[in-house]
Short mmCIF file of C-alpha atoms in Angstrom, two decimals:
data_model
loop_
_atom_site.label_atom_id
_atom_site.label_comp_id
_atom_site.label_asym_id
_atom_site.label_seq_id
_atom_site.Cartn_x
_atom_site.Cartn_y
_atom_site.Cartn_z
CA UNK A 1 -84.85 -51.93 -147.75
CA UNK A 2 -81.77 -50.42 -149.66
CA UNK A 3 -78.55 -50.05 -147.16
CA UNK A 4 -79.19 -45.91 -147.54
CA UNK A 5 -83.00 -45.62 -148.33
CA UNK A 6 -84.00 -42.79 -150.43
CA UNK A 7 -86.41 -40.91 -148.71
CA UNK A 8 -89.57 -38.13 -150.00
CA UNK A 9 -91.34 -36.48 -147.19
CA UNK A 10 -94.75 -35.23 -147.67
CA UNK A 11 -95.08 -33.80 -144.56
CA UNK A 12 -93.20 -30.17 -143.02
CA UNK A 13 -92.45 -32.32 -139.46
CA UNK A 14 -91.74 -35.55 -141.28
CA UNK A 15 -89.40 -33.82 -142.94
CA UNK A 16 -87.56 -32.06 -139.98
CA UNK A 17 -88.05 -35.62 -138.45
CA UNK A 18 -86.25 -37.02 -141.03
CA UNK A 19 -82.91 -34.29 -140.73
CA UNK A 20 -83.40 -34.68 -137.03
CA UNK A 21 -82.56 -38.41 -137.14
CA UNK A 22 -79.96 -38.25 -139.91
CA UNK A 23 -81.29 -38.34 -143.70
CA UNK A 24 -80.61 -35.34 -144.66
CA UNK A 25 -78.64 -36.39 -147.39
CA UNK A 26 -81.61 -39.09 -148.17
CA UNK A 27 -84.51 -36.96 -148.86
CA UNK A 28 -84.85 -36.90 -152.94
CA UNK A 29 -88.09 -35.26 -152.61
CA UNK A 30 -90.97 -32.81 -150.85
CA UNK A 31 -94.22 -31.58 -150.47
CA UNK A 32 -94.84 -27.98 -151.17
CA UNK A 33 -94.50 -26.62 -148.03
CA UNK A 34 -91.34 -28.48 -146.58
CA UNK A 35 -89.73 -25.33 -146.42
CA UNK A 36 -87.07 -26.34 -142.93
CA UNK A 37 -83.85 -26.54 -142.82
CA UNK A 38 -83.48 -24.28 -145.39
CA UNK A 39 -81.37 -27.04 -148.09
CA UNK A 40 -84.71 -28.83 -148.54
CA UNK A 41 -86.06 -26.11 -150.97
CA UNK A 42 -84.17 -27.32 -153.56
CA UNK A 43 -85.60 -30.75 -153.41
CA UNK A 44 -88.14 -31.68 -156.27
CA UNK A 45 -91.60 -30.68 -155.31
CA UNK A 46 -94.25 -33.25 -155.05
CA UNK A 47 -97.55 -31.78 -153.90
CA UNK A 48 -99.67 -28.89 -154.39
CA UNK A 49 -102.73 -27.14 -153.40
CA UNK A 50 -105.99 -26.39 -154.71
CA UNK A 51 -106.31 -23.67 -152.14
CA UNK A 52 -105.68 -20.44 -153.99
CA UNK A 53 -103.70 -17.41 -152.34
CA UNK A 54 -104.37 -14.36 -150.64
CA UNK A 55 -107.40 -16.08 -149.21
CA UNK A 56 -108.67 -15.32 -145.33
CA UNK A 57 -108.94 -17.82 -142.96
CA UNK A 58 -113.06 -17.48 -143.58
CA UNK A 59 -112.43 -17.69 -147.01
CA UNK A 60 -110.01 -20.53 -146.55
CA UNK A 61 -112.47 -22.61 -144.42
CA UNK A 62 -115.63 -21.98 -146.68
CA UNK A 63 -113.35 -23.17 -150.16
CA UNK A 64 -112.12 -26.04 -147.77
CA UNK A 65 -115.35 -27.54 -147.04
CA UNK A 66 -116.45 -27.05 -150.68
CA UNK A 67 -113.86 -29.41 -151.73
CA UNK A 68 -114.48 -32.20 -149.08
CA UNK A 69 -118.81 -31.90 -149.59
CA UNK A 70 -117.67 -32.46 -153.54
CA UNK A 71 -115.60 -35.57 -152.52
CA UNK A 72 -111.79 -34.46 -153.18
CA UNK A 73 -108.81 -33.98 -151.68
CA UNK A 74 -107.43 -30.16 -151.19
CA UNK A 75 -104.09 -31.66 -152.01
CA UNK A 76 -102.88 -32.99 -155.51
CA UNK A 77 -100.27 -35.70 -155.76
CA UNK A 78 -97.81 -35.06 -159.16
CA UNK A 79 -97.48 -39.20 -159.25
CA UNK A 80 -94.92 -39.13 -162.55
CA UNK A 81 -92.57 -37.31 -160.67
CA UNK A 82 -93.32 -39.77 -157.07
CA UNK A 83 -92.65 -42.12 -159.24
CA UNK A 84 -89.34 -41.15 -160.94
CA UNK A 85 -87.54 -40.42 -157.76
CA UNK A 86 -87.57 -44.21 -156.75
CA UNK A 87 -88.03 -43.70 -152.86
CA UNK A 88 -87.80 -46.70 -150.79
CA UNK A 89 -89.60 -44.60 -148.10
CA UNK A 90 -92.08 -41.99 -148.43
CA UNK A 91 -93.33 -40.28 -145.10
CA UNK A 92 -96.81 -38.76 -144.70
CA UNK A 93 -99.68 -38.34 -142.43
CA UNK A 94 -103.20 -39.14 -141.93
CA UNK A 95 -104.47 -36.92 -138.74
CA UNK A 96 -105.55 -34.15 -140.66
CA UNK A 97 -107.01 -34.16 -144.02
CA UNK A 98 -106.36 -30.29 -144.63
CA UNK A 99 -103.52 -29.86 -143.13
CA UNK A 100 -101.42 -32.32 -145.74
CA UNK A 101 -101.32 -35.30 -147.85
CA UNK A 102 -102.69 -38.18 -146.60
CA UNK A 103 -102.28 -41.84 -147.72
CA UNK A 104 -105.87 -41.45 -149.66
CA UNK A 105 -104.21 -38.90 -151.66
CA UNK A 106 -101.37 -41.62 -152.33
CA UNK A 107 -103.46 -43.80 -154.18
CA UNK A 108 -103.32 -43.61 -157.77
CA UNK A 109 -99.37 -43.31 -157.57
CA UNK A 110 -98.74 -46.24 -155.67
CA UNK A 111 -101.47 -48.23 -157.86
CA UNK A 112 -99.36 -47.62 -160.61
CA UNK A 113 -95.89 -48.48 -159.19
CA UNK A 114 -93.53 -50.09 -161.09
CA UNK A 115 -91.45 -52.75 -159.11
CA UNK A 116 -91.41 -52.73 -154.82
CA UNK A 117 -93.75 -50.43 -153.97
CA UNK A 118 -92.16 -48.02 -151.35
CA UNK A 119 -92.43 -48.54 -147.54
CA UNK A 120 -95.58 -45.87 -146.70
CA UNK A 121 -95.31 -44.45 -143.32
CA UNK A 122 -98.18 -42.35 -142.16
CA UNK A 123 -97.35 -39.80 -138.98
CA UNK A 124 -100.50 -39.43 -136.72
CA UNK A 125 -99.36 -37.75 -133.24
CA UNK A 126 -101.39 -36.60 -130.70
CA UNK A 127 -99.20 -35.27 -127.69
CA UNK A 128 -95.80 -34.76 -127.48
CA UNK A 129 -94.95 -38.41 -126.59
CA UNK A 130 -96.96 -39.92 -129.90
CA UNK A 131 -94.11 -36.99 -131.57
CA UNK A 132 -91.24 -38.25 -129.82
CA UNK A 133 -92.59 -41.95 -130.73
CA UNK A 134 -92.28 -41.28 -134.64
CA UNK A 135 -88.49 -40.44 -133.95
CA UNK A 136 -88.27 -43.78 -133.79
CA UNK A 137 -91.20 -44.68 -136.00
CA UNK A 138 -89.23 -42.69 -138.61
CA UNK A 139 -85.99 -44.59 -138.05
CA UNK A 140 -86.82 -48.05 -137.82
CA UNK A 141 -88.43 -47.53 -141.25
CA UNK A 142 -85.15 -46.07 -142.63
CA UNK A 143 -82.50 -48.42 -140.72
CA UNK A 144 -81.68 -45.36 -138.74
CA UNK A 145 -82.55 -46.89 -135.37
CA UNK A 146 -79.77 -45.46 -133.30
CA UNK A 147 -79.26 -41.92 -134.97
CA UNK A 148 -83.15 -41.65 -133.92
CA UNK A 149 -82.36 -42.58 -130.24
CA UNK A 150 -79.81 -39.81 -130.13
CA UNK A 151 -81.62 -36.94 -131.77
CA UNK A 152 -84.40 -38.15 -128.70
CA UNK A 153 -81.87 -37.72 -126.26
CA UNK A 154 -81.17 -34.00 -127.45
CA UNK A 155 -84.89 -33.69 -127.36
CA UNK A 156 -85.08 -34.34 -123.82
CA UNK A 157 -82.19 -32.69 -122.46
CA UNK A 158 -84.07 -29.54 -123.81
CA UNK A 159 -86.89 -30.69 -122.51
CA UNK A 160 -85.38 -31.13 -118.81
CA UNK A 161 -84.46 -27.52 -119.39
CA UNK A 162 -87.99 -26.16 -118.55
CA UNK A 163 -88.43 -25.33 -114.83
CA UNK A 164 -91.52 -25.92 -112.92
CA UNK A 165 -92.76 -22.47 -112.91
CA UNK A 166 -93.29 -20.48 -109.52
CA UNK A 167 -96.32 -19.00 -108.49
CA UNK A 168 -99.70 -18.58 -110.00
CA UNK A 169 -100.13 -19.72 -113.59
CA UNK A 170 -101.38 -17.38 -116.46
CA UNK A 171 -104.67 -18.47 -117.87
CA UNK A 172 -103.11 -19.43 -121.52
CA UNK A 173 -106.11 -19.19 -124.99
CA UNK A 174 -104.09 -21.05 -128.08
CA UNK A 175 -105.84 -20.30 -131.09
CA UNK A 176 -105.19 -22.46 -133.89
CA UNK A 177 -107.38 -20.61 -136.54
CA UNK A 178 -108.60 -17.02 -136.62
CA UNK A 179 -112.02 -17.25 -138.78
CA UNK A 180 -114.26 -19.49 -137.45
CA UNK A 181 -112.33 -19.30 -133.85
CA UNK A 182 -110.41 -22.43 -132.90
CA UNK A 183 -108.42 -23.50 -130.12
CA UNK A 184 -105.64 -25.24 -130.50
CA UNK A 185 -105.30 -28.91 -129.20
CA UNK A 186 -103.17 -32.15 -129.15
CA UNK A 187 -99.46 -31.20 -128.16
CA UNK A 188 -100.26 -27.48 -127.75
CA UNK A 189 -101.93 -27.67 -124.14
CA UNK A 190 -98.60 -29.43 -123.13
CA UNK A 191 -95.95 -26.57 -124.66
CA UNK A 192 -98.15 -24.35 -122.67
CA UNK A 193 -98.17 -26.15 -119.28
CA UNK A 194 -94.47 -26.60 -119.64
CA UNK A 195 -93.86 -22.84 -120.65
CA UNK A 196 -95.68 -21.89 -117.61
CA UNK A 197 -99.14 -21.22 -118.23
CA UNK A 198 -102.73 -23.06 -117.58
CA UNK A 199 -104.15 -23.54 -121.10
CA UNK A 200 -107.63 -23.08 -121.61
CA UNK A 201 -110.59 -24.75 -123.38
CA UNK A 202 -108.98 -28.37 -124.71
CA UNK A 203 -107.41 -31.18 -122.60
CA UNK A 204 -103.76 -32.93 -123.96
CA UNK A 205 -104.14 -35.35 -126.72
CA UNK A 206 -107.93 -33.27 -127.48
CA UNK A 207 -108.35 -32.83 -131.80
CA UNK A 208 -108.48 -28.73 -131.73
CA UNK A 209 -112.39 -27.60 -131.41
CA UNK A 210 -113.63 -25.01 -132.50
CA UNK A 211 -114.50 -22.11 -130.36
CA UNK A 212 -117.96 -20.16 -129.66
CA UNK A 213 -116.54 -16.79 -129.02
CA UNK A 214 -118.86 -15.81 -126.29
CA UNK A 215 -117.26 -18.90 -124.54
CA UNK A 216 -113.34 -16.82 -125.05
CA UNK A 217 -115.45 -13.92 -123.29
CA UNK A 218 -116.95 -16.35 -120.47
CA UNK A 219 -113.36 -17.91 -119.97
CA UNK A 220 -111.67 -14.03 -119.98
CA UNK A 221 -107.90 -15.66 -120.45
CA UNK A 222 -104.46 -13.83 -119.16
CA UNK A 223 -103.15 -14.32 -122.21
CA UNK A 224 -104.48 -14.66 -125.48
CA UNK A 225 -101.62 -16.41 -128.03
CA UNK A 226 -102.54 -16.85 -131.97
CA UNK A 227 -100.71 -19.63 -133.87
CA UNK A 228 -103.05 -20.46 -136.55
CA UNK A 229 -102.55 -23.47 -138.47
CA UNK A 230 -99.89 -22.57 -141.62
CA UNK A 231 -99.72 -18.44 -140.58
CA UNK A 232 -96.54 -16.77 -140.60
CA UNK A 233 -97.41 -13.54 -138.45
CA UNK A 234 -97.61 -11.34 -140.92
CA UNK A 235 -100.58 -13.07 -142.44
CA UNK A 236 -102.44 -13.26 -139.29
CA UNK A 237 -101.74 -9.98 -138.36
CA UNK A 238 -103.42 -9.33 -141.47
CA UNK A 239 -106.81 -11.13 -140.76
CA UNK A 240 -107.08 -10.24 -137.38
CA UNK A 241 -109.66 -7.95 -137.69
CA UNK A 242 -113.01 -10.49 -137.48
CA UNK A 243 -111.16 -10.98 -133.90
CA UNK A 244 -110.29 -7.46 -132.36
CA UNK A 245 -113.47 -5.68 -134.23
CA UNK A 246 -116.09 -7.82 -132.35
CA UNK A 247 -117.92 -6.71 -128.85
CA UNK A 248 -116.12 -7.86 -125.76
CA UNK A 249 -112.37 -7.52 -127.26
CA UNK A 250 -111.70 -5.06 -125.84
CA UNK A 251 -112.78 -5.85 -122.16
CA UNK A 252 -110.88 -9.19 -121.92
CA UNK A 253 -108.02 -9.29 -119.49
CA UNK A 254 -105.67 -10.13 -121.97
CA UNK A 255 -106.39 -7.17 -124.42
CA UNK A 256 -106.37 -4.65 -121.25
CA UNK A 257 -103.16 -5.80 -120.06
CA UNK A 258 -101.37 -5.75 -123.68
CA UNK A 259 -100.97 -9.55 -123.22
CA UNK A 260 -101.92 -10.80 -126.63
CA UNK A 261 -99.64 -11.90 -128.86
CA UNK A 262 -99.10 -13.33 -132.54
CA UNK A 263 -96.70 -16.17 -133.11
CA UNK A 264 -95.98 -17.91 -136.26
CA UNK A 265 -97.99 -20.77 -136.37
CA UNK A 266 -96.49 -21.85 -139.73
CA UNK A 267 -93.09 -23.31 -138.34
CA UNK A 268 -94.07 -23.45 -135.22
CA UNK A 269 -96.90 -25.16 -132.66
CA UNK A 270 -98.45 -26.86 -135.80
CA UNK A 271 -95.29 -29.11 -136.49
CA UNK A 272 -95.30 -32.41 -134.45
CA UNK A 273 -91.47 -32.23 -134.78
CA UNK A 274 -88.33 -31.36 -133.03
CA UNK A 275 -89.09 -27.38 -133.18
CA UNK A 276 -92.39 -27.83 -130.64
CA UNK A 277 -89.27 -27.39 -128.02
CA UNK A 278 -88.80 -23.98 -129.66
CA UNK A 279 -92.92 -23.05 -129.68
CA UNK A 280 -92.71 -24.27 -126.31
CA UNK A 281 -89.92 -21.47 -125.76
CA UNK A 282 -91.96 -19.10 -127.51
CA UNK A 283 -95.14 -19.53 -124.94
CA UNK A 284 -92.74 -18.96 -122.38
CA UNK A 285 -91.19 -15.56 -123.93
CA UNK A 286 -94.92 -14.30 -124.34
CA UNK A 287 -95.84 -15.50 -121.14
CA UNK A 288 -92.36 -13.71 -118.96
CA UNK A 289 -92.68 -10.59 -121.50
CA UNK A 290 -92.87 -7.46 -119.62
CA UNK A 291 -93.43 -3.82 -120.63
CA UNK A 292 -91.57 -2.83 -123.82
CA UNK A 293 -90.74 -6.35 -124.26
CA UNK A 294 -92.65 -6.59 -127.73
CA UNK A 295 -90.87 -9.43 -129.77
CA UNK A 296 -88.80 -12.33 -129.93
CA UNK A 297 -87.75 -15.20 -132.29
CA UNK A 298 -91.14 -16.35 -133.56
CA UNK A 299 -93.71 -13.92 -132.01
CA UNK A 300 -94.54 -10.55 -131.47
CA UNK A 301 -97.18 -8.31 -129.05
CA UNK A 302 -100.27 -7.26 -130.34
CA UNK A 303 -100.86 -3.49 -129.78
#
């Protein structure tokens, strides 16, 4: 390991990981949608995807499963350029095939490496405490031990912030993706137990399943958040409509009591990073948001 590692995150939380912990000034390189803090878009840009745009979140799921049934990955890997930018460490993932490049997709590049192959570190959280555990995943591979035990210490001072909640808890739906429904698992059942509510229909550390809708109806939530996987909330205020057209809508709790909200899923909830403290926030705005009270940093009411 070089005495300052060079550094190319494939991942959107590896990547705020990464700053978090103190290599900043170490990352030589990106996947397409590292787009946090804001001096990372000038990095070279290693990744793309065969997903085109403008597609709905139907439209996204049916092109996605045409892709795996023919074998591929939905991700390309631009290997010359991997290769040029030398990294001693390259950060990726392997929970999710869609959501990001996954070692698999790393193949050909590091077959054809010339030299030491780079360190490969693959990310795979499940709750909060698997995230906090790749702080320090992230800087033992990177000689960045100690900066990684401070940036946890920040992390749980905010954490300690978060007040056990008074009274009755809301009855909290996350959905994670619009078009077939899905709830939204892992770390998300946690933000919302710590923001104040009682999330429904997966357990902490639960893969997100999908959702029958006359099971949303059945449950009849208090709230009704969606953070789908990679949305900003303009996008999924845009493909709403499969949701809020179909019968029952407009008889759940949530919808009568204008307690349904849109948050941006695409920096927030579905980055195991240091901003789940801020989604957690978020969940906690929605959750205390009374009459005229229609937005905040990262989410808005549905009317």
């Amino acid at each position: 390991m070089a005495a300052k590692p060079r550094v190319v995150s494939l991942l959107p939380s590896a990547t705020e990981i990464a700053v978090a912990v103190g290599l900043g000034d170490r990352l030589y390189g990106r996947s397409h949608e590292c787009d946090f803090p804001p001096f990372v878009a000038q990095l070279p840009v290693c990744t793309s995807t065969k997903l085109e745009k403008g597609l709905t979140s139907r439209q996204i799921d049916d092109r996605v499963q045409e892709i795996v049934r023919q074998g591929l990955s939905v991700y390309a890997v631009d290997a010359p350029l991997l290769r040029s930018l030398r990294p001693d460490v390259i950060l990726t993932q392997s929970q999710c095939a869609v959501c990001a490049v996954t070692p698999a997709d790393l193949v050909e590049a590091l077959a054809q490496w010339q030299g030491n192959a780079p360190t490969l570190l693959s990310l795979a959280p499940d709750t909060l405490d698997d995230v906090w555990g790749d702080f320090r995943r992230v800087g033992a591979a990177t000689g960045m031990e100690a900066e990684a035990e401070r940036a946890l210490e920040g992390v749980q001072e905010r954490l300690a912030r978060f007040a056990a909640p008074v009274g009755a808890r809301p009855r909290v739906a996350s959905i994670e993706w619009i078009e077939p429904l899905m709830a939204a698992g892992n770390w998300v059942p946690e933000l919302v137990t710590l923001a104040g509510g009682d999330p429904l229909f997966t357990a902490v550390g639960q893969h997100s399943p999908w959702l029958a809708w006359d099971d949303l109806v059945a449950a009849d939530p208090d709230v009704i958040v969606f953070m789908p996987c990679g949305y900003q909330i303009p996008q999924t205020l845009a493909d709403l409509s499969p949701v809020v057209k179909r019968d029952g809508w407009r008889d759940l709790s949530a919808v009568r009591a204008g307690r349904v909200f849109v948050a941006d899923g695409h920096h927030f909830f579905n980055r195991p990073g240091p901003r789940l403290i801020e989604s957690a926030e978020i969940i906690a705005a929605c959750l205390a948001a009374g009459p005229g009270v229609d937005a905040g940093m990262g989410w808005m009411r549905l009317r």
